[in-house]
Amino acid sequence: MQTISIKASTSYEAHIGHGILASCGELVSRISEPCTIAVITDSTVGPLYEETVKISLTEAGFRVVTHSIPSGESSKNLFFYGEILEFLASSKLTRSDLLIALGGGVVGDITGFAAATYLRGIGFIQIPTTFLAAADSSTGGKTAVNLSCGKNLAGAFWPPRAVICDCATFDTLPKDTFADGVAETIKHSLIADKAFFELLMQGHLYSRIEDVVRRDMEIKRDFVSSDEFDRGRRQMLNFGHTIGHAVEMRSGFAITHGHAVAIGMVSAARAAYRLGYSQNDFSSIISEALQRYGLPVESPYRADELIEIASGDKKRSGDHINVIVLSDIGRANSVSLDMTQFESFIQQGVGV
Ligand code: NAD
Ligand code: GLY
């Protein structure tokens, strides 16, 4: 097992290993006295992993209650958020109790938001079971639900008390769901680590998954610890996300988050070059890396089908919106665009 420390307004450890789910009770007991733990999961992950988690926690002296939401992005909304809060209240959880998010980024984001707001905040632990959640959403403390106008529009910064990542859980992921995590991993390499990008280009991912997750978490930690509340440097982590979120929303979530981010990164790199925000056109090499893992690279939607959705992105501030562009492989910066420039950015990225 590998452990990394994440230091921000609160500090916590992320444990990465193979087969460590059955030891989660011991890992949780390192940070908490015996208490009640509400395990929140989804309808796919629950039948696969809930029992292992429950047995381990019970053996370690915790009282366990469980609640499941339907799997998929369309559950990351106010309805299921409210349902989780009602479940916590009816299970009589107090501030000294804990939540566990057992699942992918959807379960992690909605459970984290419930933890941030129930009783004005109780502790929670992330147990990511998708590669995407391990590589990205389980660390950093962003929690959210979607509103009908856009992705992640209601949320809070609420760091987990610990992250327990058992890479053995990736064995049951469909290939496409695994690829969602590859997109975020390629994003991390593109904004922060050229050598990591070259490693991913060689296809060295499946055989070294624990090291890859650790590198993902280290890169994310470095952005988060210098700008936890997303006012500047952390925004680099949004590379590909403005167009990506619009594609994801426009598809009614039929295009999953990582697939949409893949399209968003290629589109942003192309637009940045055409509009002079990047000196080089990185879109081909990014496409090559993504396609190696079966990810899409072109938007099925025209610019005019995305502009309105993208304009509601939460990175908008007044009449400007920040987009992230690459100055090199491994280096990113932010450009502030007015809404006319932003429309051109999307048009140049995906075609009119
Ligand atoms: P997801 O949570 O919907 O999981 C994808 C699918 O895989 C679901 O059907 C789920 O039930 C299933 N699944 C999960 N683990 C499994 C396993 N081990 N075996 C078999 N099936 C399994 O999606 P995701 O890709 O994990 O996360 C996407 C979400 O994460 C989006 O909502 C995105 O906005 C969010 N996100 C948040 C952050 C953040 O910093 N908070 C960062 C990136 C993405
Ligand atoms: N996934 C973007 C962030 O955590 O800031």
XYZ file of C-alpha atoms in Angstrom, residues 2-301:
300
model
C 1.210 3.516 -0.811
C 0.122 6.540 1.229
C 0.366 10.199 0.304
C -0.411 13.195 2.506
C -2.570 15.975 1.163
C -2.138 19.293 2.964
C -4.655 22.068 2.533
C -6.944 23.812 5.057
C -7.305 20.343 6.547
C -4.800 17.565 5.971
C -5.611 13.987 5.177
C -4.055 10.814 3.824
C -4.844 8.932 0.641
C -4.080 5.206 0.712
C -3.631 3.400 -2.603
C -3.347 -0.358 -2.822
C -4.611 -3.596 -4.272
C -7.145 -5.531 -2.185
C -7.248 -2.971 0.655
C -11.050 -2.656 0.716
C -11.247 -5.538 3.202
C -8.976 -3.535 5.544
C -10.916 -0.288 5.302
C -12.196 -0.650 8.902
C -8.639 -0.608 10.244
C -7.758 2.402 8.048
C -10.849 4.305 9.214
C -10.117 3.486 12.868
C -6.802 5.341 12.486
C -8.758 8.612 12.171
C -11.950 7.965 14.122
C -13.191 6.506 17.383
C -16.023 3.953 16.992
C -19.108 5.801 15.696
C -21.968 5.366 13.239
C -20.903 5.366 9.593
C -23.393 5.939 6.780
C -22.082 4.267 3.625
C -23.555 5.937 0.535
C -23.207 3.957 -2.663
C -25.007 3.363 -5.961
C -27.067 0.566 -7.471
C -24.106 -0.885 -9.403
C -21.347 -0.558 -6.816
C -23.441 -1.593 -3.796
C -23.965 -5.224 -4.841
C -20.259 -5.524 -5.728
C -18.470 -3.945 -2.757
C -20.818 -2.800 0.018
C -20.696 -6.079 1.936
C -16.873 -6.140 2.077
C -16.844 -2.577 3.387
C -19.611 -3.231 5.888
C -17.932 -6.353 7.321
C -14.574 -4.609 7.684
C -16.095 -1.539 9.386
C -18.227 -3.654 11.722
C -15.218 -5.778 12.711
C -13.379 -2.547 13.520
C -16.180 -1.539 15.917
C -18.270 0.835 13.790
C -22.071 0.786 13.495
C -22.918 0.812 9.784
C -26.009 2.043 7.942
C -26.206 2.053 4.149
C -28.046 3.998 1.483
C -27.975 3.577 -2.290
C -28.829 5.922 -5.181
C -29.388 4.840 -8.801
C -26.060 4.683 -10.642
C -25.158 7.350 -13.186
C -24.775 11.094 -13.617
C -28.517 11.731 -13.750
C -28.657 10.934 -9.982
C -26.250 13.761 -9.121
C -29.096 16.159 -8.467
C -31.054 17.932 -5.744
C -33.617 15.143 -5.458
C -31.110 12.430 -4.470
C -29.098 14.938 -2.425
C -32.273 15.623 -0.402
C -32.949 11.906 -0.096
C -29.463 11.348 1.366
C -29.953 14.168 3.908
C -33.304 12.690 4.994
C -31.644 9.274 5.334
C -28.882 10.724 7.549
C -31.422 12.484 9.766
C -33.647 9.418 10.087
C -30.563 7.326 10.924
C -29.820 9.876 13.674
C -26.260 10.639 12.588
C -24.550 13.243 14.780
C -21.569 15.496 14.153
C -19.173 12.904 15.559
C -20.356 10.317 13.008
C -19.046 9.805 9.473
C -20.177 9.300 5.891
C -18.398 7.090 3.390
C -18.755 7.652 -0.348
C -18.357 4.204 -1.916
C -18.439 4.573 -5.693
C -17.410 6.732 -8.604
C -17.316 10.491 -8.935
C -21.104 10.792 -8.833
C -21.380 9.128 -5.424
C -18.275 11.006 -4.225
C -19.569 14.433 -5.285
C -23.125 14.059 -3.956
C -22.058 12.374 -0.698
C -19.405 15.029 -0.143
C -22.007 17.767 -0.621
C -24.365 16.020 1.815
C -21.472 15.759 4.314
C -20.672 19.455 3.855
C -24.221 20.517 4.625
C -25.737 17.935 7.000
C -25.668 19.498 10.509
C -23.554 22.245 8.846
C -20.839 19.719 8.114
C -19.770 16.231 9.212
C -16.717 14.190 8.257
C -16.619 11.931 5.223
C -14.281 9.438 3.624
C -13.878 8.769 -0.070
C -13.620 5.161 -1.260
C -13.346 5.635 -5.039
C -14.244 2.623 -7.169
C -13.732 4.136 -10.627
C -10.366 5.077 -12.070
C -11.722 8.610 -12.620
C -12.716 9.005 -8.985
C -9.344 7.651 -7.843
C -7.352 9.821 -10.230
C -9.328 13.002 -9.731
C -12.581 13.501 -7.850
C -11.769 11.729 -4.547
C -9.078 14.256 -3.626
C -9.265 18.034 -3.538
C -12.510 18.530 -1.653
C -14.792 19.734 -4.443
C -18.321 18.443 -3.850
C -21.398 19.238 -5.905
C -24.677 18.375 -7.556
C -25.877 19.439 -10.988
C -28.740 21.877 -11.568
C -30.887 21.832 -14.692
C -28.888 24.832 -16.008
C -25.479 23.252 -15.651
C -22.956 20.880 -14.113
C -21.856 21.209 -10.490
C -23.683 24.522 -10.003
C -24.475 23.824 -6.333
C -21.640 22.606 -4.160
C -19.069 23.240 -1.477
C -15.382 22.828 -0.772
C -15.375 20.057 1.813
C -12.228 17.900 1.972
C -12.553 14.232 2.916
C -10.985 12.988 6.162
C -9.294 10.162 4.225
C -9.230 8.490 0.812
C -9.016 4.705 0.489
C -8.389 3.583 -3.059
C -8.429 -0.128 -3.828
C -7.311 -0.481 -7.456
C -8.682 -4.045 -7.497
C -12.153 -2.474 -7.782
C -11.215 -1.259 -11.286
C -11.288 -4.903 -12.440
C -15.097 -4.775 -12.649
C -15.231 -1.479 -14.583
C -16.523 -1.524 -18.153
C -13.722 -0.550 -20.589
C -15.353 2.787 -21.418
C -15.713 3.702 -17.734
C -12.049 2.924 -17.155
C -11.229 5.173 -20.126
C -13.020 8.090 -18.401
C -10.238 8.014 -15.810
C -7.597 7.899 -18.536
C -8.899 11.223 -19.874
C -8.398 12.953 -16.493
C -4.983 11.281 -16.144
C -3.915 12.563 -19.565
C -5.223 15.993 -18.485
C -2.985 15.921 -15.394
C 0.029 15.031 -17.521
C -0.756 17.773 -20.063
C -0.980 20.545 -17.481
C 1.846 19.444 -15.178
C 4.183 16.645 -16.195
C 5.611 16.055 -19.681
C 7.455 12.854 -18.662
C 4.163 11.437 -17.332
C 2.513 12.296 -20.675
C 5.286 10.457 -22.548
C 4.797 7.426 -20.311
C 1.062 7.452 -21.021
C 1.764 7.798 -24.770
C 3.738 4.546 -24.574
C 0.685 2.790 -23.136
C 2.301 2.244 -19.704
C -0.862 2.548 -17.698
C -2.657 -0.725 -17.061
C 0.462 -2.487 -15.756
C 1.355 0.322 -13.318
C -2.043 1.451 -12.156
C -1.158 2.072 -8.483
C 1.808 4.275 -9.457
C -0.368 6.093 -12.012
C -3.072 6.827 -9.403
C -0.381 8.028 -6.995
C 1.045 10.390 -9.641
C -2.470 11.655 -10.424
C -3.038 12.389 -6.739
C 0.358 14.077 -6.357
C -0.279 16.388 -9.310
C -3.732 17.251 -8.038
C -2.405 17.782 -4.499
C 0.164 20.288 -5.783
C -2.523 22.418 -7.449
C -4.967 22.102 -4.556
C -2.483 22.847 -1.782
C -1.433 26.104 -3.465
C -4.987 27.230 -4.351
C -7.569 25.153 -2.516
C -10.487 27.483 -3.283
C -9.966 27.680 -7.038
C -9.083 31.345 -7.385
C -6.133 30.923 -9.727
C -3.699 28.051 -10.150
C -6.222 25.274 -9.405
C -8.209 26.372 -12.463
C -5.568 24.630 -14.628
C -7.305 21.392 -13.557
C -10.251 22.574 -15.647
C -8.334 22.135 -18.914
C -10.856 20.768 -21.429
C -13.761 21.140 -19.003
C -15.591 24.211 -20.330
C -16.351 22.665 -23.718
C -16.364 19.207 -22.090
C -19.115 20.078 -19.609
C -21.195 21.588 -22.430
C -20.821 18.402 -24.523
C -21.725 16.271 -21.493
C -24.834 18.376 -20.735
C -25.886 18.624 -24.392
C -25.818 14.829 -24.664
C -28.095 14.486 -21.620
C -25.132 12.679 -19.970
C -25.081 9.963 -22.655
C -21.484 11.137 -23.214
C -19.784 10.502 -19.879
C -17.599 13.017 -18.065
C -14.179 11.667 -19.075
C -15.221 11.161 -22.704
C -16.538 14.740 -22.802
C -13.333 16.082 -21.244
C -11.336 14.229 -23.927
C -13.318 16.063 -26.623
C -12.962 19.300 -24.644
C -9.161 19.061 -24.415
C -8.671 18.505 -28.138
C -11.120 21.318 -28.947
C -9.461 23.731 -26.505
C -5.983 22.971 -27.880
C -7.174 23.521 -31.463
C -8.979 26.765 -30.628
C -6.039 28.087 -28.613
C -3.674 27.596 -31.548
C -6.042 29.061 -34.140
C -6.710 32.130 -31.997
C -3.071 32.665 -31.020
C -3.345 31.783 -27.310
C -0.950 28.823 -27.819
C 2.108 29.025 -30.073
C 1.851 25.368 -31.064
C -1.024 23.175 -32.146
C -1.108 20.384 -29.554
C -4.455 19.002 -30.734
C -2.956 16.168 -32.846
C -0.680 14.782 -30.168
C -3.446 15.011 -27.562
C -5.816 13.196 -29.969
C -3.212 10.487 -30.513
C -2.817 9.918 -26.750
C -6.588 9.820 -26.147
C -7.363 7.566 -29.115
C -4.747 5.093 -27.883
C -7.171 4.458 -24.997
C -10.326 4.455 -27.121
C -11.462 7.977 -26.194
C -13.365 10.274 -28.582
C -11.722 13.468 -29.803
C -14.345 15.323 -31.875
C -17.546 16.963 -30.699
C -20.723 15.494 -32.191
C -22.266 18.973 -31.672
